[in-house]
PDB file of C-alpha atoms and ligand atoms in Angstrom:
ATOM      1  CA  UNK S   1       0.000   0.000   0.000  1.00 68.00           C
ATOM      2  CA  UNK S   2       1.326   3.446  -0.838  1.00 94.00           C
ATOM      3  CA  UNK S   3       1.302   6.351   1.589  1.00 97.00           C
ATOM      4  CA  UNK S   4      -0.790   9.491   1.270  1.00 98.00           C
ATOM      5  CA  UNK S   5       0.593  12.769   0.012  1.00 98.00           C
ATOM      6  CA  UNK S   6      -0.710  15.840   1.817  1.00 98.00           C
ATOM      7  CA  UNK S   7       0.291  19.332   0.720  1.00 98.00           C
ATOM      8  CA  UNK S   8       0.003  22.173   3.217  1.00 98.00           C
ATOM      9  CA  UNK S   9      -0.496  25.475   1.443  1.00 98.00           C
ATOM     10  CA  UNK S  10      -1.108  29.104   2.249  1.00 95.00           C
ATOM     11  CA  UNK S  11       0.026  32.595   1.466  1.00 92.00           C
ATOM     12  CA  UNK S  12       3.076  34.103   3.147  1.00 89.00           C
ATOM     13  CA  UNK S  13       2.264  34.858   6.766  1.00 88.00           C
ATOM     14  CA  UNK S  14      -0.383  32.122   7.033  1.00 89.00           C
ATOM     15  CA  UNK S  15       1.659  30.018   9.476  1.00 92.00           C
ATOM     16  CA  UNK S  16       1.533  26.981   7.217  1.00 95.00           C
ATOM     17  CA  UNK S  17       5.125  25.833   7.884  1.00 96.00           C
ATOM     18  CA  UNK S  18       4.371  25.434  11.589  1.00 96.00           C
ATOM     19  CA  UNK S  19       1.148  23.628  10.810  1.00 98.00           C
ATOM     20  CA  UNK S  20       2.819  21.325   8.291  1.00 98.00           C
ATOM     21  CA  UNK S  21       5.321  20.287  10.963  1.00 98.00           C
ATOM     22  CA  UNK S  22       2.635  19.664  13.571  1.00 98.00           C
ATOM     23  CA  UNK S  23       0.491  17.686  11.130  1.00 98.00           C
ATOM     24  CA  UNK S  24       3.461  15.521  10.118  1.00 98.00           C
ATOM     25  CA  UNK S  25       4.175  14.868  13.823  1.00 98.00           C
ATOM     26  CA  UNK S  26       0.604  13.802  14.468  1.00 97.00           C
ATOM     27  CA  UNK S  27       0.485  11.503  11.443  1.00 97.00           C
ATOM     28  CA  UNK S  28       4.002  10.124  11.863  1.00 97.00           C
ATOM     29  CA  UNK S  29       4.563  11.288   8.304  1.00 98.00           C
ATOM     30  CA  UNK S  30       7.706  12.330   6.470  1.00 98.00           C
ATOM     31  CA  UNK S  31       7.930  16.147   6.556  1.00 98.00           C
ATOM     32  CA  UNK S  32       9.444  17.911   3.597  1.00 98.00           C
ATOM     33  CA  UNK S  33       9.207  21.258   1.838  1.00 97.00           C
ATOM     34  CA  UNK S  34       9.360  23.112  -1.457  1.00 98.00           C
ATOM     35  CA  UNK S  35      11.251  24.654  -2.984  1.00 97.00           C
ATOM     36  CA  UNK S  36      13.790  22.393  -1.311  1.00 95.00           C
ATOM     37  CA  UNK S  37      13.740  18.962   0.238  1.00 94.00           C
ATOM     38  CA  UNK S  38      16.908  17.852  -1.588  1.00 97.00           C
ATOM     39  CA  UNK S  39      20.398  19.383  -1.882  1.00 97.00           C
ATOM     40  CA  UNK S  40      19.637  20.562  -5.424  1.00 98.00           C
ATOM     41  CA  UNK S  41      16.255  21.859  -4.318  1.00 98.00           C
ATOM     42  CA  UNK S  42      17.742  23.789  -1.404  1.00 97.00           C
ATOM     43  CA  UNK S  43      20.305  25.343  -3.761  1.00 97.00           C
ATOM     44  CA  UNK S  44      17.499  26.374  -6.100  1.00 98.00           C
ATOM     45  CA  UNK S  45      15.549  27.711  -3.107  1.00 97.00           C
ATOM     46  CA  UNK S  46      18.405  30.086  -2.308  1.00 96.00           C
ATOM     47  CA  UNK S  47      18.635  31.182  -5.937  1.00 96.00           C
ATOM     48  CA  UNK S  48      14.913  31.879  -6.139  1.00 97.00           C
ATOM     49  CA  UNK S  49      14.331  33.451  -2.720  1.00 96.00           C
ATOM     50  CA  UNK S  50      17.523  35.402  -2.003  1.00 95.00           C
ATOM     51  CA  UNK S  51      16.648  39.098  -2.478  1.00 93.00           C
ATOM     52  CA  UNK S  52      20.287  39.777  -3.425  1.00 92.00           C
ATOM     53  CA  UNK S  53      20.625  36.687  -5.590  1.00 87.00           C
ATOM     54  CA  UNK S  54      20.487  35.949  -9.310  1.00 89.00           C
ATOM     55  CA  UNK S  55      17.078  37.606  -9.765  1.00 92.00           C
ATOM     56  CA  UNK S  56      15.321  35.185 -12.121  1.00 97.00           C
ATOM     57  CA  UNK S  57      12.687  36.593 -14.450  1.00 97.00           C
ATOM     58  CA  UNK S  58       9.187  35.253 -13.814  1.00 98.00           C
ATOM     59  CA  UNK S  59       9.396  32.378 -16.299  1.00 98.00           C
ATOM     60  CA  UNK S  60      12.824  31.379 -15.020  1.00 98.00           C
ATOM     61  CA  UNK S  61      11.439  31.475 -11.466  1.00 98.00           C
ATOM     62  CA  UNK S  62       8.640  29.092 -12.496  1.00 98.00           C
ATOM     63  CA  UNK S  63      11.053  26.713 -14.221  1.00 98.00           C
ATOM     64  CA  UNK S  64      13.607  26.730 -11.397  1.00 98.00           C
ATOM     65  CA  UNK S  65      10.906  25.885  -8.850  1.00 98.00           C
ATOM     66  CA  UNK S  66       9.631  23.144 -11.159  1.00 98.00           C
ATOM     67  CA  UNK S  67      13.164  21.720 -11.456  1.00 98.00           C
ATOM     68  CA  UNK S  68      13.429  21.626  -7.673  1.00 98.00           C
ATOM     69  CA  UNK S  69      10.054  19.862  -7.605  1.00 98.00           C
ATOM     70  CA  UNK S  70      11.174  17.209 -10.102  1.00 98.00           C
ATOM     71  CA  UNK S  71      14.194  16.382  -7.956  1.00 98.00           C
ATOM     72  CA  UNK S  72      12.107  16.417  -4.771  1.00 98.00           C
ATOM     73  CA  UNK S  73       9.486  14.033  -6.141  1.00 98.00           C
ATOM     74  CA  UNK S  74      12.037  11.625  -7.599  1.00 98.00           C
ATOM     75  CA  UNK S  75      14.388  11.546  -4.607  1.00 98.00           C
ATOM     76  CA  UNK S  76      12.112  12.047  -1.602  1.00 98.00           C
ATOM     77  CA  UNK S  77       8.363  12.022  -2.177  1.00 98.00           C
ATOM     78  CA  UNK S  78       7.832   9.039  -4.463  1.00 98.00           C
ATOM     79  CA  UNK S  79      10.242   6.721  -2.614  1.00 98.00           C
ATOM     80  CA  UNK S  80       8.592   7.558   0.715  1.00 98.00           C
ATOM     81  CA  UNK S  81       5.074   7.000  -0.658  1.00 98.00           C
ATOM     82  CA  UNK S  82       6.132   3.728  -2.282  1.00 98.00           C
ATOM     83  CA  UNK S  83       7.573   2.511   1.013  1.00 98.00           C
ATOM     84  CA  UNK S  84       4.152   3.090   2.585  1.00 98.00           C
ATOM     85  CA  UNK S  85       4.977   6.318   4.449  1.00 98.00           C
ATOM     86  CA  UNK S  86       2.623   9.290   4.455  1.00 98.00           C
ATOM     87  CA  UNK S  87       4.276  12.512   3.299  1.00 98.00           C
ATOM     88  CA  UNK S  88       3.409  16.041   4.390  1.00 98.00           C
ATOM     89  CA  UNK S  89       4.937  18.632   2.100  1.00 98.00           C
ATOM     90  CA  UNK S  90       5.134  22.290   3.052  1.00 98.00           C
ATOM     91  CA  UNK S  91       4.018  23.601  -0.388  1.00 98.00           C
ATOM     92  CA  UNK S  92       3.613  21.693  -3.649  1.00 98.00           C
ATOM     93  CA  UNK S  93       2.147  22.202  -7.153  1.00 98.00           C
ATOM     94  CA  UNK S  94      -0.617  24.457  -5.858  1.00 98.00           C
ATOM     95  CA  UNK S  95       1.983  27.001  -4.702  1.00 98.00           C
ATOM     96  CA  UNK S  96       3.201  27.310  -8.266  1.00 98.00           C
ATOM     97  CA  UNK S  97      -0.316  27.738  -9.617  1.00 98.00           C
ATOM     98  CA  UNK S  98      -1.086  30.379  -6.971  1.00 98.00           C
ATOM     99  CA  UNK S  99       2.234  32.283  -7.002  1.00 98.00           C
ATOM    100  CA  UNK S 100       3.565  31.910 -10.534  1.00 98.00           C
ATOM    101  CA  UNK S 101       0.258  31.252 -12.319  1.00 98.00           C
ATOM    102  CA  UNK S 102      -1.870  33.912 -10.619  1.00 98.00           C
ATOM    103  CA  UNK S 103       0.574  36.060  -8.613  1.00 98.00           C
ATOM    104  CA  UNK S 104       3.046  36.532 -11.449  1.00 98.00           C
ATOM    105  CA  UNK S 105       0.312  36.224 -14.077  1.00 98.00           C
ATOM    106  CA  UNK S 106       1.973  33.414 -16.036  1.00 98.00           C
ATOM    107  CA  UNK S 107      -1.295  31.494 -16.367  1.00 98.00           C
ATOM    108  CA  UNK S 108      -2.632  28.733 -14.145  1.00 98.00           C
ATOM    109  CA  UNK S 109      -2.898  26.094 -16.861  1.00 98.00           C
ATOM    110  CA  UNK S 110       0.585  26.670 -18.250  1.00 98.00           C
ATOM    111  CA  UNK S 111       2.160  26.549 -14.821  1.00 98.00           C
ATOM    112  CA  UNK S 112       0.181  23.439 -13.849  1.00 98.00           C
ATOM    113  CA  UNK S 113       1.384  21.748 -17.055  1.00 98.00           C
ATOM    114  CA  UNK S 114       5.026  22.498 -16.193  1.00 98.00           C
ATOM    115  CA  UNK S 115       4.478  20.998 -12.739  1.00 98.00           C
ATOM    116  CA  UNK S 116       2.780  17.913 -14.182  1.00 98.00           C
ATOM    117  CA  UNK S 117       5.896  17.353 -16.292  1.00 98.00           C
ATOM    118  CA  UNK S 118       8.100  17.883 -13.235  1.00 98.00           C
ATOM    119  CA  UNK S 119       6.227  15.366 -11.064  1.00 98.00           C
ATOM    120  CA  UNK S 120       5.547  12.896 -13.884  1.00 98.00           C
ATOM    121  CA  UNK S 121       1.878  13.214 -13.043  1.00 98.00           C
ATOM    122  CA  UNK S 122       2.035  12.876  -9.251  1.00 98.00           C
ATOM    123  CA  UNK S 123      -0.489  15.086  -7.455  1.00 98.00           C
ATOM    124  CA  UNK S 124      -1.309  15.505  -3.765  1.00 98.00           C
ATOM    125  CA  UNK S 125      -4.097  13.314  -2.405  1.00 98.00           C
ATOM    126  CA  UNK S 126      -5.167  16.204  -0.209  1.00 98.00           C
ATOM    127  CA  UNK S 127      -4.365  19.919  -0.131  1.00 98.00           C
ATOM    128  CA  UNK S 128      -4.809  21.730   3.183  1.00 98.00           C
ATOM    129  CA  UNK S 129      -4.806  25.492   2.819  1.00 98.00           C
ATOM    130  CA  UNK S 130      -4.299  27.610   5.920  1.00 97.00           C
ATOM    131  CA  UNK S 131      -6.487  30.649   5.394  1.00 95.00           C
ATOM    132  CA  UNK S 132      -5.932  33.797   7.459  1.00 93.00           C
ATOM    133  CA  UNK S 133      -7.304  37.298   7.243  1.00 92.00           C
ATOM    134  CA  UNK S 134      -5.062  39.983   5.834  1.00 88.00           C
ATOM    135  CA  UNK S 135      -4.282  41.583   9.188  1.00 89.00           C
ATOM    136  CA  UNK S 136      -3.058  38.266  10.622  1.00 89.00           C
ATOM    137  CA  UNK S 137      -0.922  37.600   7.539  1.00 89.00           C
ATOM    138  CA  UNK S 138       0.700  41.033   7.778  1.00 87.00           C
ATOM    139  CA  UNK S 139       1.410  40.635  11.481  1.00 87.00           C
ATOM    140  CA  UNK S 140       3.017  37.205  10.961  1.00 86.00           C
ATOM    141  CA  UNK S 141       5.183  38.451   8.094  1.00 85.00           C
ATOM    142  CA  UNK S 142       7.860  39.787  10.378  1.00 77.00           C
ATOM    143  CA  UNK S 143      11.600  39.959   9.899  1.00 81.00           C
ATOM    144  CA  UNK S 144      13.525  39.997   6.653  1.00 86.00           C
ATOM    145  CA  UNK S 145      11.322  39.295   3.665  1.00 90.00           C
ATOM    146  CA  UNK S 146      12.488  36.913   0.946  1.00 92.00           C
ATOM    147  CA  UNK S 147      12.403  37.946  -2.729  1.00 95.00           C
ATOM    148  CA  UNK S 148       8.882  36.622  -3.308  1.00 94.00           C
ATOM    149  CA  UNK S 149       7.513  37.975  -0.030  1.00 91.00           C
ATOM    150  CA  UNK S 150       8.791  41.364  -1.176  1.00 91.00           C
ATOM    151  CA  UNK S 151       6.375  41.269  -4.127  1.00 92.00           C
ATOM    152  CA  UNK S 152       3.889  43.199  -1.998  1.00 90.00           C
ATOM    153  CA  UNK S 153       0.268  43.291  -0.906  1.00 90.00           C
ATOM    154  CA  UNK S 154      -1.438  43.107  -4.313  1.00 94.00           C
ATOM    155  CA  UNK S 155       0.612  40.047  -5.161  1.00 95.00           C
ATOM    156  CA  UNK S 156      -0.283  38.416  -1.835  1.00 94.00           C
ATOM    157  CA  UNK S 157      -3.966  39.169  -2.393  1.00 94.00           C
ATOM    158  CA  UNK S 158      -3.858  37.487  -5.811  1.00 96.00           C
ATOM    159  CA  UNK S 159      -2.248  34.430  -4.188  1.00 96.00           C
ATOM    160  CA  UNK S 160      -4.896  34.276  -1.439  1.00 95.00           C
ATOM    161  CA  UNK S 161      -7.721  34.656  -3.972  1.00 97.00           C
ATOM    162  CA  UNK S 162      -6.188  31.921  -6.132  1.00 98.00           C
ATOM    163  CA  UNK S 163      -6.081  29.465  -3.233  1.00 98.00           C
ATOM    164  CA  UNK S 164      -9.705  30.197  -2.344  1.00 97.00           C
ATOM    165  CA  UNK S 165     -10.827  29.746  -5.956  1.00 98.00           C
ATOM    166  CA  UNK S 166      -8.898  26.484  -6.368  1.00 98.00           C
ATOM    167  CA  UNK S 167     -10.383  25.140  -3.133  1.00 98.00           C
ATOM    168  CA  UNK S 168     -13.890  26.007  -4.321  1.00 98.00           C
ATOM    169  CA  UNK S 169     -13.384  24.336  -7.680  1.00 97.00           C
ATOM    170  CA  UNK S 170     -12.105  21.041  -6.267  1.00 97.00           C
ATOM    171  CA  UNK S 171     -13.696  20.640  -2.818  1.00 96.00           C
ATOM    172  CA  UNK S 172     -13.195  16.857  -2.732  1.00 96.00           C
ATOM    173  CA  UNK S 173      -9.391  17.323  -2.700  1.00 97.00           C
ATOM    174  CA  UNK S 174      -9.071  20.567  -0.703  1.00 98.00           C
ATOM    175  CA  UNK S 175      -9.612  21.522   2.920  1.00 98.00           C
ATOM    176  CA  UNK S 176      -9.699  25.197   3.854  1.00 98.00           C
ATOM    177  CA  UNK S 177      -8.728  25.600   7.509  1.00 98.00           C
ATOM    178  CA  UNK S 178      -9.171  28.846   9.419  1.00 97.00           C
ATOM    179  CA  UNK S 179      -5.623  29.821  10.405  1.00 96.00           C
ATOM    180  CA  UNK S 180      -6.586  32.635  12.768  1.00 94.00           C
ATOM    181  CA  UNK S 181      -5.977  31.903  16.444  1.00 93.00           C
ATOM    182  CA  UNK S 182      -3.257  30.193  18.441  1.00 95.00           C
ATOM    183  CA  UNK S 183      -0.890  27.604  16.961  1.00 96.00           C
ATOM    184  CA  UNK S 184      -2.573  24.875  19.051  1.00 97.00           C
ATOM    185  CA  UNK S 185      -6.088  25.895  18.012  1.00 97.00           C
ATOM    186  CA  UNK S 186      -5.171  25.837  14.339  1.00 97.00           C
ATOM    187  CA  UNK S 187      -3.276  22.534  14.707  1.00 98.00           C
ATOM    188  CA  UNK S 188      -6.368  20.941  16.253  1.00 98.00           C
ATOM    189  CA  UNK S 189      -8.550  22.246  13.419  1.00 98.00           C
ATOM    190  CA  UNK S 190      -6.132  20.835  10.850  1.00 98.00           C
ATOM    191  CA  UNK S 191      -5.942  17.438  12.578  1.00 97.00           C
ATOM    192  CA  UNK S 192      -9.732  17.134  12.875  1.00 97.00           C
ATOM    193  CA  UNK S 193     -10.294  18.188   9.269  1.00 97.00           C
ATOM    194  CA  UNK S 194      -7.662  15.817   7.876  1.00 98.00           C
ATOM    195  CA  UNK S 195      -8.924  12.872   9.947  1.00 97.00           C
ATOM    196  CA  UNK S 196     -12.486  13.636   8.815  1.00 96.00           C
ATOM    197  CA  UNK S 197     -11.401  13.772   5.200  1.00 96.00           C
ATOM    198  CA  UNK S 198      -9.612  10.424   5.241  1.00 94.00           C
ATOM    199  CA  UNK S 199     -12.332   8.650   7.208  1.00 92.00           C
ATOM    200  CA  UNK S 200     -14.854   9.632   4.518  1.00 84.00           C
ATOM    201  CA  UNK S 201     -12.716   8.699   1.494  1.00 74.00           C
TER     202      UNK S 201
HETATM  203  P1  LIG U 301       7.803  29.695   2.531  1.00 50.31           P
HETATM  204  O1  LIG U 301       7.301  28.353   2.205  1.00 50.31           O
HETATM  205  O2  LIG U 301       6.798  30.699   2.937  1.00 50.31           O
HETATM  206  O3  LIG U 301       8.961  29.503   3.552  1.00 50.31           O
HETATM  207  P2  LIG U 301       9.174  30.269   4.887  1.00 50.31           P
HETATM  208  O4  LIG U 301       8.001  29.859   5.712  1.00 50.31           O
HETATM  209  O5  LIG U 301      10.484  29.730   5.346  1.00 50.31           O
HETATM  210  O6  LIG U 301       9.199  31.733   4.509  1.00 50.31           O
HETATM  211  O7  LIG U 301       8.679  30.347   1.360  1.00 50.31           O
HETATM  212  C1  LIG U 301       8.742  29.859   0.138  1.00 50.31           C
HETATM  213  C2  LIG U 301       8.481  30.956  -0.869  1.00 50.31           C
HETATM  214  O8  LIG U 301       8.536  30.363  -2.170  1.00 50.31           O
HETATM  215  C3  LIG U 301       7.107  31.585  -0.729  1.00 50.31           C
HETATM  216  O9  LIG U 301       7.203  32.994  -0.846  1.00 50.31           O
HETATM  217  C4  LIG U 301       6.343  31.064  -1.896  1.00 50.31           C
HETATM  218  C5  LIG U 301       7.391  30.711  -2.899  1.00 50.31           C
HETATM  219  N1  LIG U 301       6.994  29.613  -3.790  1.00 50.31           N
HETATM  220  C6  LIG U 301       6.506  29.910  -5.038  1.00 50.31           C
HETATM  221  O10 LIG U 301       6.400  31.091  -5.412  1.00 50.31           O
HETATM  222  N2  LIG U 301       6.119  28.894  -5.868  1.00 50.31           N
HETATM  223  C7  LIG U 301       6.214  27.584  -5.502  1.00 50.31           C
HETATM  224  O11 LIG U 301       5.855  26.674  -6.285  1.00 50.31           O
HETATM  225  C8  LIG U 301       6.735  27.286  -4.199  1.00 50.31           C
HETATM  226  C9  LIG U 301       6.863  25.852  -3.768  1.00 50.31           C
HETATM  227  C10 LIG U 301       7.101  28.329  -3.369  1.00 50.31           C
END
C-alpha cells in the first residue's frame, strides 16, 4: 500500500510551515518542503528566494521551482510513498499555480502543465490550505522578507484569492482551515479536518 501525500499550502504569513510540521508529527509522516527537500532543491531555493541573488525573471522562477520539484518528487516524495509512508509537504504544485500562475500572471494552466511534467503526473491526495485574514498575515510576516515575499500586498492578495478559488473548484481534494488563532487551536482544526477527510474517502 502506498502512503498518502498531503500538501500544506497558504500565502506568506499564514503560518503553514508550523502547521505542516505539527500535522506531520501527528500523522508520523515524512515532513518535507518546497522549494527544497533535496540538496539541489535547497540550492534552487536560495537562488529563487535570495533578495540579493540571481534575480530570475518570472518564467525562469517558475522553471527553477519546477526543477526543484522534479528532484524532490524523484528523490524524496515518491520513494517515501512507495515505502508506505505518508508525506506532508510544506508547499507543492498548488503554490506554483497560486504564485507563478496567478501572482506573477503566467497562467494557471501553463504553470500546472510544467508541474505535471516535473512530477511525472504525481499530485497531492489532499491539499490543506491555511487561510488567514489579511491583518493576521501582515502581522506574521515579520523579519527579513524573501524575494517573493517582497512582491507586496497586491501580489499576496492574488495568491490568497487563487487558493480560495482552487479550493472552491475542487472541494473533494481541498480543505480550507481557518488559520486565525493560536498555533494549538489551528493545529487541532487541521488534525480534525484531515482525519475527517480520510475517514470519509
Ligand atoms: P515559505 O514556504 O513561505 O517559507 P518560509 O516559511 O520559510 O518563509 O517560502 C517559500 C516561498 O517560495 C514563498 O514565498 C512562496 C514561494 N513559492 C513559489 O512562489 N512557488 C512555488 O511553487 C513554491 C513551492 C514556493
